[in-house]
XYZ file of C-alpha atoms in Angstrom:
772
model
C -80.205 50.734 94.017
C -81.862 52.196 97.123
C -80.402 54.952 99.272
C -79.711 52.398 101.998
C -77.273 50.613 99.635
C -75.428 53.815 98.698
C -71.903 54.013 100.140
C -70.805 57.367 98.697
C -71.576 60.801 100.050
C -74.345 63.165 99.016
C -73.716 66.862 99.662
C -75.546 69.991 98.693
C -73.838 70.062 95.274
C -71.882 67.668 93.093
C -68.581 69.220 94.223
C -69.375 68.288 97.818
C -70.465 64.749 96.951
C -68.755 61.416 96.246
C -70.360 59.006 93.753
C -70.443 55.276 94.387
C -71.292 52.312 92.205
C -72.237 48.865 93.475
C -69.584 46.266 92.822
C -70.539 43.841 90.071
C -70.657 40.173 91.040
C -67.926 38.389 89.109
C -67.207 34.698 88.775
C -63.958 33.382 90.264
C -60.993 34.488 88.176
C -60.325 32.203 85.195
C -63.357 30.064 86.114
C -64.219 27.617 83.343
C -67.361 27.752 81.300
C -69.724 24.839 81.926
C -71.505 22.993 79.110
C -73.864 20.201 80.191
C -75.139 18.131 77.247
C -78.139 15.938 78.089
C -79.067 13.321 75.508
C -82.491 11.681 75.570
C -83.138 7.906 75.535
C -79.578 7.049 74.463
C -78.512 3.704 75.896
C -75.193 2.654 77.409
C -74.163 0.790 74.254
C -75.117 3.275 71.529
C -72.372 5.938 71.449
C -69.280 5.026 69.460
C -66.957 5.624 72.412
C -69.065 3.202 74.474
C -68.767 0.431 71.896
C -71.854 1.366 69.903
C -72.245 0.721 66.190
C -73.113 4.366 65.455
C -70.537 7.000 64.516
C -70.342 9.783 67.110
C -66.993 11.452 66.311
C -67.612 14.668 68.230
C -68.653 12.986 71.451
C -65.777 10.558 70.924
C -63.269 13.408 70.763
C -64.552 14.673 74.094
C -63.914 11.199 75.485
C -60.427 11.194 73.966
C -59.729 14.574 75.593
C -61.205 13.559 78.926
C -62.843 10.693 80.779
C -65.579 8.112 80.349
C -67.352 6.696 83.396
C -68.724 3.174 83.128
C -70.619 3.170 86.427
C -72.763 6.280 86.007
C -76.427 5.922 86.957
C -79.649 7.824 86.403
C -83.164 7.378 87.775
C -84.280 5.406 84.646
C -86.649 8.188 83.525
C -86.107 11.582 81.940
C -87.623 14.340 84.096
C -86.573 12.754 87.403
C -82.978 12.430 86.149
C -82.881 15.996 84.859
C -84.077 17.268 88.226
C -81.167 15.400 89.854
C -78.619 16.832 87.416
C -79.665 20.410 88.091
C -80.260 20.281 91.857
C -77.909 17.649 93.292
C -80.876 16.134 95.135
C -82.646 12.816 94.607
C -85.697 12.748 92.393
C -88.151 12.084 95.227
C -86.581 14.911 97.227
C -87.421 17.051 94.187
C -91.037 15.852 94.073
C -90.154 14.235 90.737
C -90.784 10.534 91.322
C -92.029 10.419 87.733
C -92.949 12.811 84.987
C -95.259 15.586 86.133
C -98.199 14.240 84.119
C -98.495 11.383 86.658
C -97.933 13.477 89.779
C -99.827 12.684 92.975
C -100.422 14.641 96.162
C -97.422 13.396 98.163
C -94.132 15.201 98.774
C -92.001 12.892 96.632
C -94.554 12.743 93.822
C -96.198 16.135 93.368
C -94.165 17.316 90.352
C -93.166 20.621 91.967
C -89.416 20.974 92.526
C -89.212 22.951 95.775
C -87.318 26.229 95.758
C -85.442 24.920 98.784
C -83.696 22.669 96.247
C -81.949 25.394 94.292
C -80.942 24.795 90.680
C -77.306 24.988 89.610
C -78.375 27.817 87.308
C -79.793 29.789 90.248
C -76.493 29.472 92.084
C -74.243 30.271 89.137
C -76.206 33.271 87.899
C -75.694 34.750 91.363
C -71.966 34.044 91.081
C -71.503 36.042 87.893
C -72.143 33.381 85.211
C -74.299 33.756 82.124
C -76.908 30.982 82.211
C -78.677 29.457 79.204
C -81.059 26.520 78.748
C -81.594 25.199 75.237
C -83.806 22.297 74.193
C -86.008 20.033 76.276
C -87.213 21.216 79.694
C -89.986 18.925 81.042
C -89.363 20.097 84.610
C -92.358 22.376 85.122
C -95.650 21.054 86.491
C -97.768 19.857 83.576
C -100.615 22.161 84.549
C -98.401 25.263 84.297
C -97.018 24.767 80.779
C -99.534 27.045 79.057
C -99.487 30.823 78.744
C -101.568 31.002 81.937
C -98.509 29.908 83.924
C -97.437 30.153 86.661
C -93.925 30.580 85.286
C -91.809 29.923 88.360
C -91.103 26.366 87.186
C -90.085 27.439 83.674
C -86.374 27.888 82.889
C -86.374 31.646 83.488
C -88.040 30.994 86.842
C -85.193 28.686 87.870
C -82.137 30.818 87.238
C -81.649 30.630 83.487
C -81.370 34.029 81.856
C -82.300 32.810 78.373
C -84.256 29.800 77.085
C -85.036 28.420 73.659
C -86.643 25.020 73.302
C -89.772 23.099 74.260
C -91.421 22.587 77.634
C -92.805 19.069 77.246
C -91.319 15.604 76.979
C -90.954 15.462 73.208
C -91.781 17.390 70.079
C -91.724 17.014 66.319
C -88.232 17.716 64.970
C -89.618 19.431 61.857
C -92.572 21.352 63.318
C -91.747 21.797 67.017
C -93.754 23.693 69.609
C -91.089 26.246 70.471
C -90.800 28.563 73.453
C -88.382 31.486 73.525
C -87.858 32.676 77.102
C -91.478 32.784 78.363
C -93.429 32.943 75.108
C -94.130 30.732 72.110
C -92.477 31.350 68.763
C -92.674 29.827 65.313
C -89.715 27.894 63.862
C -87.559 30.229 61.762
C -87.957 28.101 58.604
C -90.056 25.200 57.336
C -89.276 21.523 56.735
C -89.365 22.248 53.007
C -86.644 24.849 53.562
C -84.524 22.333 55.454
C -85.552 23.068 59.042
C -84.598 20.588 61.766
C -84.947 21.301 65.471
C -81.558 19.976 66.612
C -79.786 22.180 64.079
C -81.839 25.159 65.270
C -80.960 24.451 68.904
C -77.237 24.258 68.137
C -77.399 27.542 66.229
C -79.261 29.212 69.104
C -76.700 27.917 71.604
C -73.900 29.478 69.575
C -75.877 32.713 69.327
C -76.492 32.959 73.076
C -72.847 32.321 73.916
C -71.605 34.737 71.257
C -73.982 37.491 72.330
C -72.394 37.619 75.773
C -68.774 36.816 74.914
C -68.511 39.681 72.427
C -69.492 42.129 75.163
C -67.832 40.556 78.228
C -65.345 37.910 77.053
C -64.162 37.121 80.580
C -67.635 36.260 81.867
C -68.082 32.457 81.967
C -71.311 30.717 81.036
C -73.326 27.742 82.193
C -75.132 26.258 79.200
C -77.618 23.416 79.614
C -77.918 21.919 76.125
C -80.675 19.258 75.963
C -81.584 18.665 72.327
C -84.430 16.156 72.844
C -82.638 13.596 70.653
C -82.839 10.668 70.464
C -86.354 10.551 71.928
C -89.082 9.673 69.451
C -89.926 10.788 66.869
C -86.735 9.525 65.235
C -86.570 12.180 62.537
C -83.516 13.089 60.474
C -82.729 14.088 56.880
C -82.670 10.913 54.802
C -79.002 11.067 53.844
C -78.021 10.551 57.480
C -80.101 7.380 57.686
C -78.986 6.128 54.278
C -75.381 6.112 55.449
C -76.291 3.097 57.619
C -78.036 1.114 54.893
C -77.462 -2.585 55.557
C -75.490 -1.976 58.752
C -78.107 -3.591 61.009
C -79.254 -6.456 58.823
C -77.545 -8.858 61.244
C -80.290 -8.300 63.846
C -80.278 -7.368 67.481
C -78.705 -10.509 68.962
C -75.669 -10.237 66.703
C -75.530 -6.485 67.329
C -75.296 -7.112 71.085
C -72.382 -9.483 70.561
C -70.559 -6.963 68.364
C -71.163 -4.120 70.809
C -69.887 -6.139 73.768
C -66.762 -7.087 71.836
C -66.112 -3.419 71.064
C -66.813 -2.418 74.677
C -64.208 -4.863 75.937
C -61.684 -3.663 73.335
C -62.268 -0.053 74.386
C -61.967 -0.930 78.063
C -65.422 0.445 78.769
C -66.461 -2.885 80.312
C -64.158 -5.353 82.085
C -62.622 -8.385 80.398
C -64.805 -11.437 80.892
C -68.087 -9.509 81.044
C -71.026 -11.732 80.055
C -74.006 -10.599 78.055
C -77.123 -10.548 80.182
C -79.618 -13.270 79.203
C -81.984 -13.001 76.247
C -84.880 -10.671 77.032
C -88.045 -12.827 77.036
C -90.090 -9.907 75.665
C -87.940 -9.697 72.516
C -88.449 -11.996 69.519
C -85.426 -13.803 68.164
C -84.281 -12.086 64.976
C -84.250 -15.313 62.986
C -87.914 -15.914 63.897
C -88.975 -12.785 61.987
C -90.143 -12.709 58.389
C -87.963 -11.163 55.688
C -90.290 -8.138 55.561
C -90.142 -7.653 59.326
C -86.356 -7.849 59.309
C -86.179 -5.348 56.461
C -88.510 -2.879 58.196
C -86.937 -3.184 61.635
C -83.413 -2.821 60.242
C -84.498 0.368 58.472
C -85.978 1.739 61.697
C -82.611 1.231 63.354
C -80.823 2.881 60.416
C -82.999 5.955 60.948
C -82.208 6.011 64.661
C -78.491 5.683 63.908
C -78.662 8.602 61.497
C -80.574 10.625 64.093
C -77.906 10.032 66.728
C -75.015 10.822 64.393
C -76.818 13.952 63.204
C -77.217 14.996 66.864
C -73.514 14.373 67.410
C -72.781 16.655 64.457
C -74.785 19.491 66.046
C -72.890 19.029 69.310
C -69.764 19.246 67.166
C -70.861 22.629 65.828
C -71.063 23.987 69.359
C -67.662 22.522 70.259
C -66.095 23.902 67.074
C -67.454 27.345 67.868
C -66.017 27.248 71.371
C -62.687 26.201 69.892
C -62.860 28.999 67.324
C -63.361 31.679 69.990
C -60.665 30.189 72.211
C -62.971 28.903 74.953
C -62.984 25.120 74.492
C -59.883 24.330 76.555
C -61.373 26.148 79.525
C -64.865 24.704 79.192
C -65.951 21.931 81.523
C -68.075 19.697 79.281
C -70.266 16.945 80.688
C -72.238 14.653 78.354
C -74.897 12.322 79.789
C -78.043 10.493 78.770
C -81.119 10.774 80.976
C -82.015 7.063 81.043
C -81.518 3.833 79.139
C -82.758 3.245 75.610
C -86.531 3.504 75.153
C -88.882 0.578 74.537
C -91.832 2.854 73.767
C -91.908 1.713 70.147
C -93.355 -1.592 71.311
C -92.397 -5.025 69.962
C -92.900 -4.070 66.306
C -91.919 -0.405 66.230
C -94.222 2.365 65.100
C -94.583 4.888 62.290
C -97.377 6.844 63.991
C -97.432 6.422 67.731
C -100.787 8.166 67.941
C -102.340 5.006 66.521
C -100.809 3.032 69.367
C -102.131 5.505 71.943
C -105.610 5.215 70.435
C -105.494 1.394 70.263
C -105.466 1.517 66.472
C -103.326 -1.382 65.230
C -100.502 -0.716 62.812
C -100.180 -3.188 59.989
C -96.897 -4.506 58.663
C -98.057 -3.752 55.130
C -98.789 -0.097 55.883
C -95.516 0.334 57.735
C -93.574 -1.232 54.875
C -95.171 1.324 52.546
C -93.911 4.073 54.864
C -90.375 2.688 55.029
C -88.796 4.965 52.414
C -90.066 8.077 54.214
C -89.180 7.105 57.791
C -87.253 9.907 59.443
C -89.067 12.545 57.404
C -91.793 14.959 58.522
C -94.637 12.619 57.559
C -94.038 10.038 60.286
C -93.617 9.963 64.062
C -91.512 6.799 64.125
C -89.814 4.689 66.791
C -87.833 1.458 66.532
C -88.966 -1.908 68.018
C -87.765 -2.852 71.452
C -85.303 -5.445 70.204
C -83.097 -2.495 69.254
C -83.783 -0.982 72.683
C -82.389 -4.123 74.268
C -79.328 -3.982 71.993
C -78.850 -0.292 72.771
C -78.457 -1.095 76.461
C -75.759 -3.735 75.887
C -74.471 -5.489 77.977
C -77.304 -4.970 80.452
C -80.839 -6.326 80.670
C -84.091 -4.390 80.275
C -84.487 -0.684 79.547
C -85.889 2.757 80.396
C -88.489 2.928 83.212
C -86.947 -0.066 85.011
C -84.255 -0.031 87.689
C -82.042 -2.735 86.217
C -78.804 -1.328 84.828
C -80.371 -1.289 81.362
C -82.690 1.452 82.579
C -80.364 3.317 84.898
C -76.765 2.897 83.614
C -75.844 5.497 81.028
C -72.925 7.122 79.249
C -71.143 9.903 81.115
C -68.235 11.822 79.608
C -66.234 14.632 81.236
C -63.807 16.876 79.360
C -61.913 19.944 80.596
C -58.522 20.135 78.860
C -57.265 22.985 81.040
C -58.355 21.402 84.312
C -58.074 17.612 83.886
C -54.773 15.956 83.061
C -56.164 12.523 82.113
C -56.897 11.827 78.453
C -59.043 8.999 77.145
C -59.248 7.109 80.438
C -62.120 5.103 81.887
C -63.238 5.610 85.472
C -65.048 2.847 87.359
C -66.220 4.635 90.528
C -69.984 4.666 91.151
C -71.543 7.984 90.099
C -75.171 9.095 90.161
C -76.938 11.995 88.470
C -77.123 13.825 91.817
C -73.300 13.976 91.854
C -72.821 16.315 88.887
C -74.050 19.503 90.535
C -71.753 19.282 93.609
C -68.875 18.294 91.302
C -69.304 21.418 89.216
C -69.462 23.620 92.293
C -66.267 22.091 93.687
C -64.399 22.490 90.403
C -65.522 26.113 90.190
C -64.468 26.791 93.766
C -68.005 27.809 94.774
C -69.615 26.778 98.039
C -73.237 25.706 97.977
C -75.173 28.672 99.394
C -77.317 28.515 102.484
C -79.994 30.565 100.770
C -81.195 31.039 97.180
C -83.747 33.727 96.322
C -84.694 33.956 99.975
C -85.261 30.205 100.360
C -83.187 28.375 102.967
C -81.529 25.524 101.098
C -81.868 21.826 101.801
C -78.682 19.737 102.011
C -77.192 18.637 98.698
C -77.537 14.857 98.539
C -74.966 14.118 95.835
C -71.246 13.476 96.287
C -68.664 15.367 94.244
C -66.725 13.108 91.892
C -63.867 15.602 91.560
C -61.689 13.233 93.609
C -61.759 10.713 90.742
C -60.816 12.979 87.851
C -57.058 12.529 88.171
C -57.037 9.527 90.504
C -58.169 6.398 88.626
C -57.781 4.139 91.646
C -59.287 6.459 94.241
C -61.843 4.612 96.415
C -65.371 5.563 95.411
C -67.023 8.004 97.770
C -70.651 7.520 96.690
C -71.139 4.064 98.193
C -74.925 3.798 98.657
C -77.734 4.803 96.305
C -81.386 3.830 96.199
C -83.501 3.601 93.022
C -87.287 3.635 92.564
C -89.302 4.116 89.405
C -92.985 3.247 88.944
C -92.786 0.619 91.667
C -89.542 -0.984 90.473
C -86.777 -0.706 93.051
C -83.034 -1.192 93.417
C -80.250 -0.398 95.854
C -76.501 -0.092 95.319
C -74.032 -0.582 98.151
C -70.282 -1.172 97.942
C -70.229 -3.196 94.733
C -73.512 -5.048 95.286
C -76.827 -4.267 93.649
C -80.231 -5.636 94.632
C -83.159 -5.203 92.226
C -86.880 -5.653 92.834
C -88.762 -5.632 89.513
C -92.451 -4.748 89.354
C -94.892 -5.108 86.431
C -95.464 -1.700 84.856
C -98.794 -0.248 85.945
C -99.649 -2.990 88.451
C -101.178 -1.615 91.667
C -99.254 -2.424 94.850
C -100.769 -3.498 98.163
C -99.333 -3.982 101.629
C -99.565 -7.745 101.101
C -97.220 -7.429 98.112
C -94.560 -6.087 100.458
C -94.995 -8.637 103.246
C -93.023 -11.617 101.944
C -92.494 -14.381 104.489
C -89.032 -15.283 103.205
C -86.209 -13.928 101.117
C -87.037 -16.489 98.437
C -90.521 -15.100 97.801
C -89.605 -11.439 98.329
C -88.891 -10.954 94.648
C -85.530 -9.283 95.243
C -82.677 -10.225 92.908
C -79.015 -9.799 93.819
C -76.039 -8.960 91.606
C -72.400 -8.625 92.665
C -71.551 -6.032 90.046
C -67.992 -5.663 91.301
C -67.547 -9.086 89.659
C -70.626 -9.219 87.395
C -70.571 -5.899 85.572
C -73.570 -6.629 83.338
C -75.986 -7.887 86.021
C -76.111 -11.188 84.187
C -76.107 -13.535 87.188
C -78.674 -13.367 89.984
C -76.962 -14.685 93.130
C -79.776 -14.051 95.609
C -80.082 -17.748 96.420
C -76.378 -17.941 97.303
C -76.388 -14.825 99.509
C -79.742 -14.510 101.299
C -78.138 -12.512 104.101
C -76.923 -9.898 101.602
C -80.398 -9.702 100.052
C -81.909 -9.050 103.484
C -79.248 -6.461 104.298
C -79.796 -4.535 101.061
C -83.589 -4.770 101.181
C -83.550 -3.284 104.675
C -81.121 -0.602 103.513
C -83.509 0.279 100.677
C -86.315 0.918 103.172
C -84.023 3.103 105.251
C -83.115 5.198 102.233
C -86.765 5.353 101.136
C -87.680 6.880 104.466
C -84.924 9.490 104.179
C -85.788 10.705 100.685
C -89.612 10.862 100.491
C -89.932 7.676 98.419
C -92.999 6.550 100.374
C -95.755 5.776 99.761
C -94.687 3.261 97.127
C -96.936 3.599 94.107
C -96.864 0.998 91.363
C -100.180 2.110 89.881
C -100.502 3.058 86.271
C -104.062 3.878 85.209
C -105.179 5.121 88.584
C -102.102 7.285 89.002
C -102.810 9.071 85.761
C -106.480 9.511 86.529
C -105.943 10.868 90.028
C -107.048 14.452 90.581
C -104.382 17.127 90.405
C -104.579 20.917 90.099
C -105.514 22.208 86.657
C -105.536 25.714 85.137
C -108.704 27.539 86.094
C -111.962 26.064 87.300
C -113.706 23.080 85.655
C -116.055 24.353 82.972
C -118.244 23.270 80.094
C -117.553 26.233 77.795
C -114.077 27.139 76.549
C -113.565 30.442 74.762
C -110.525 30.904 72.512
C -109.265 34.053 70.822
C -107.220 34.696 67.677
C -103.738 36.122 68.076
C -103.121 34.085 71.220
C -100.586 31.388 71.926
C -100.999 27.754 70.991
C -102.636 25.835 73.887
C -100.729 22.678 74.890
C -102.707 19.451 74.762
C -102.873 18.985 78.540
C -104.531 22.418 78.914
C -106.864 22.254 75.889
C -110.552 21.335 75.783
C -111.337 17.601 75.565
C -114.006 16.727 72.981
C -113.528 12.963 72.695
C -116.640 10.751 72.501
C -119.117 13.400 73.586
C -121.643 15.730 72.023
C -120.134 19.161 71.556
C -120.404 22.300 69.491
C -117.954 24.864 68.119
C -119.170 28.405 67.448
C -117.097 31.095 65.734
C -118.141 34.753 65.673
C -116.805 36.198 62.430
C -117.146 39.123 60.069
C -116.802 38.167 56.421
C -115.443 40.963 54.215
C -116.638 41.758 50.733
C -115.348 39.041 48.434
C -115.212 36.372 51.145
C -112.543 34.905 53.411
C -110.448 31.788 53.878
C -108.546 30.157 56.711
C -108.710 28.171 59.922
C -111.081 29.179 62.704
C -109.899 26.563 65.185
C -107.583 23.575 64.837
C -106.868 20.942 67.446
C -104.337 18.184 66.880
C -101.610 17.557 64.348
C -100.796 15.537 61.250
C -101.208 12.404 63.361
C -104.865 13.178 64.139
C -107.268 15.942 65.125
C -110.025 18.204 63.828
C -110.273 21.586 62.184
C -113.097 24.031 61.517
C -112.084 26.226 58.623
C -113.253 28.213 55.616
C -112.159 27.518 52.058
C -113.669 28.867 48.834
C -115.956 30.852 51.131
C -117.606 27.659 52.463
C -117.479 26.490 56.051
C -115.801 23.080 56.438
C -115.191 20.651 59.265
C -112.562 17.932 58.899
C -111.850 15.087 61.293
C -108.459 13.433 60.819
C -108.752 9.906 62.193
C -105.197 9.180 63.481
C -103.622 9.920 60.111
C -105.502 7.103 58.368
C -108.525 8.884 56.934
C -109.887 12.435 56.773
C -113.662 12.896 56.949
C -114.919 16.273 55.759
C -118.337 17.935 55.909
C -118.803 21.015 53.704
C -121.539 23.660 53.922
C -123.911 23.708 50.966
C -123.928 27.506 50.743
C -121.244 30.199 50.925
C -120.921 32.231 54.107
C -122.834 35.521 53.840
C -120.830 38.715 54.067
C -120.888 40.753 57.277
C -121.258 39.613 60.867
C -122.311 35.985 61.245
C -122.056 33.236 63.833
C -120.962 29.938 62.238
C -121.358 26.715 64.137
C -120.508 23.026 64.035
C -122.596 20.597 66.078
C -121.216 17.129 66.777
C -123.781 14.499 67.791
C -122.534 11.057 68.856
C -124.660 8.364 67.193
C -123.215 5.273 68.834
C -120.785 3.926 71.386
C -116.984 3.909 71.124
C -115.129 0.629 70.719
C -111.905 1.391 72.557
C -110.439 -2.079 72.139
C -110.583 -1.605 68.361
C -109.329 1.965 68.460
C -112.625 3.524 67.432
C -114.288 6.516 68.991
C -117.947 7.351 68.662
C -119.534 7.542 65.224
C -121.166 10.912 64.773
C -123.369 13.177 62.720
C -121.938 16.639 62.110
C -124.160 19.591 61.236
C -123.022 23.021 60.060
C -124.916 26.286 60.660
C -124.844 29.942 59.662
C -126.719 31.563 62.495
C -129.803 29.389 63.027
C -129.849 28.048 59.470
C -128.483 24.558 58.883
C -126.290 24.557 55.804
C -124.619 21.147 55.869
C -124.721 17.666 57.358
C -122.644 14.521 57.167
C -121.714 11.350 59.007
C -118.333 10.331 60.400
C -118.048 6.545 60.825
C -115.380 6.686 63.527
C -113.504 9.332 65.465
C -110.364 9.590 67.545
C -111.135 7.790 70.807
C -108.468 8.916 73.268
C -105.885 11.537 72.312
C -104.845 13.959 69.602
C -101.215 12.971 70.207
C -98.275 14.008 72.317
C -97.197 16.914 70.140
C -100.706 18.195 69.525
C -102.430 21.292 70.853
C -105.081 23.833 70.003
C -104.808 27.094 68.087
C -107.393 29.724 67.208
C -107.468 31.660 63.948
C -104.840 29.424 62.318
C -103.367 25.915 62.412
C -100.206 26.844 64.244
C -98.002 23.756 64.370
C -98.359 20.600 62.252
C -101.402 21.028 60.006
C -104.294 18.755 60.950
C -105.476 18.379 57.349
C -103.661 17.585 54.127
C -106.288 19.720 52.409
C -104.478 22.919 53.393
C -101.047 21.636 54.464
C -99.247 23.582 51.743
C -100.777 26.792 53.146
C -99.939 26.227 56.826
C -100.658 28.034 59.125
C -103.634 29.009 56.889
C -104.539 32.032 58.992
C -108.125 33.235 58.752
C -108.390 36.293 56.494
C -111.686 37.610 57.833
C -112.350 39.160 61.235
C -112.598 36.489 63.944
C -113.761 37.640 67.387
C -113.810 34.385 69.334
C -114.393 30.641 69.112
C -116.503 28.929 71.777
C -116.336 25.189 72.372
C -119.217 23.732 74.385
C -118.552 20.302 75.904
C -121.527 19.875 78.177
C -122.100 16.373 76.798
C -120.948 13.508 79.038
C -117.582 12.050 77.989
C -116.524 8.409 77.749
C -113.056 7.985 79.291
C -110.617 5.121 78.622
C -108.099 5.625 81.411
C -105.741 2.740 80.616
C -105.087 3.930 77.065
C -104.696 7.508 78.255
C -101.995 6.309 80.661
C -100.078 4.735 77.775
C -99.870 7.984 75.853
C -99.039 10.082 78.914
C -96.116 7.818 79.848
C -94.501 8.194 76.420
C -93.794 11.862 77.213
C -90.856 10.673 79.353
């Protein structure tokens, strides 16, 4: 408090003076708490209260105590949707046309949410609310997710007072890369001790709320709870999956029919709704072998257990709010960020890092893994037939602007403020509408300025008008969609969709159709055809033209241009990176884990790793540097006083080279030199073969050959750590001693990558896109 802000009186002595204290900012009297629950990759037809075949009793009770919307839409991708939820602006207005890892240097695409688009948290913290973010973030520029920052895009830089979760698009549920506020932390327990991330996040949510309520019980909170489930990996304690044993043996076509029947019974879709046609990318269930059916059914059982387990953690938070007397006056909103995910491919996956490295997965190997799916050993995902079923009754899925990608569950509950119970609302709602709705219900006007930044107009429309008026005319009547070149437009009960092949570049000629017939636009009258099952473009060419022109108008308003359908090139395009390009990377012990996108790249190139150590009397053990995870990577470490290098080839095989002699005591520089001895075969998932040599000082003490190496990526949840293996141990050889911290004195580790790399951009794009 400066003297200029002082409104008392200062005399020569205390007796002549009048003290003054600044008035504390308080939320509106009796303002509700706000709890926003954001599920990940959960389709329209997967929650129990939306007709799904999975038990979600806690989410269902919110629906029973409030409202379900059946016409809620997202952007069809995670980070863009989340930016809409928190700002009330469209994803291109937020610079979030896609995930930040594929950002480009245009206003709608650069991955930097402008401060002119203030977050709901930034507004509410200034209005006297406690603000907490727990779980998945994925809203900071990819290049700023390391300890080097900058931090202004992290949760604490955008109005949240406390954060506990992970910054990227996904993480391992048993060994997550956790951030607490602005620094990394280790999980409080291990998988062997029963650790699971979603349980940890629920416990932390309860802790944050309790910390404040015990001191200031009248102060409301805004809690953004985004557990990261049910994004891959589908990991859950086995008893949750076993509950569903045999429940999906009927296959995905029959599951769709059952879900639609339940949806009609629940009133979540209109009577007479047709199933959208069979997805041509999905095999018919009865065409699969018995082994394939058995494996794919089990993968769905694991997903079902994962979703119900997530529901149970949400239930813990709700029960706590009820216990402390806050639930009735808590505005709860539950959404999913996009449709169900098809990133498991046509056959599903038990180690997606093999897919990203073009290493084929065999049915036989995956069948052997079946009993351990959902556990810490595998990074599994179901096949896209279950994706298609999860988006019932719609067609397609995440990343695409059909309703299967963009129509999602949306539940609102506020017992003290909403009279309706268990009703369904049919008005069109978009993710940009939640922020202005919350402000209206709280009685707070959107500010003209946040943190000194003049604010842009909020682009969403409050849905408060519909809460107690089921037949109120919808007020959000027009909404554009664009994702990775796919486009759509909604207007007054009509929806036009323009599909685009994922990753296909787009030219001006592609946009210059000579007639409506060859324009590629499809037309659906969803006021009468809820499921987008019947393309009526041929019957209404004038409506197609009207909506296509409207799409271009909206695109011009919201920074959608230039349209960019590229895949490989978009990933490979230059964007700012931490620091200057260099050939030598120096890492230090006692520092934070380096995320994969900020770590040194050693693939398919000659390189060396040098560690400056002091070996005490009696020797030392532990990791000098580790890069990767259980699903693949390398580690330079010391065991039994011998230097060792291990290369984990995508979880299939570990190749180890061991020094012939023990490390001498005292100061010594130990080194690994990697010499490529051939060319990579990317199409077969093989990196360069190599000869590895080990040195103590200038003396060679070991040599060995590695027949193949990782060609493209260490994996989505990987990273680099110095002086220990900080997350998911690269090698089974020391897994039971993780993090296997080095017991000698380690000064630094230097990685030299002056050798020319071989880059496979298309495969790198595949793995980057799965961070969504």
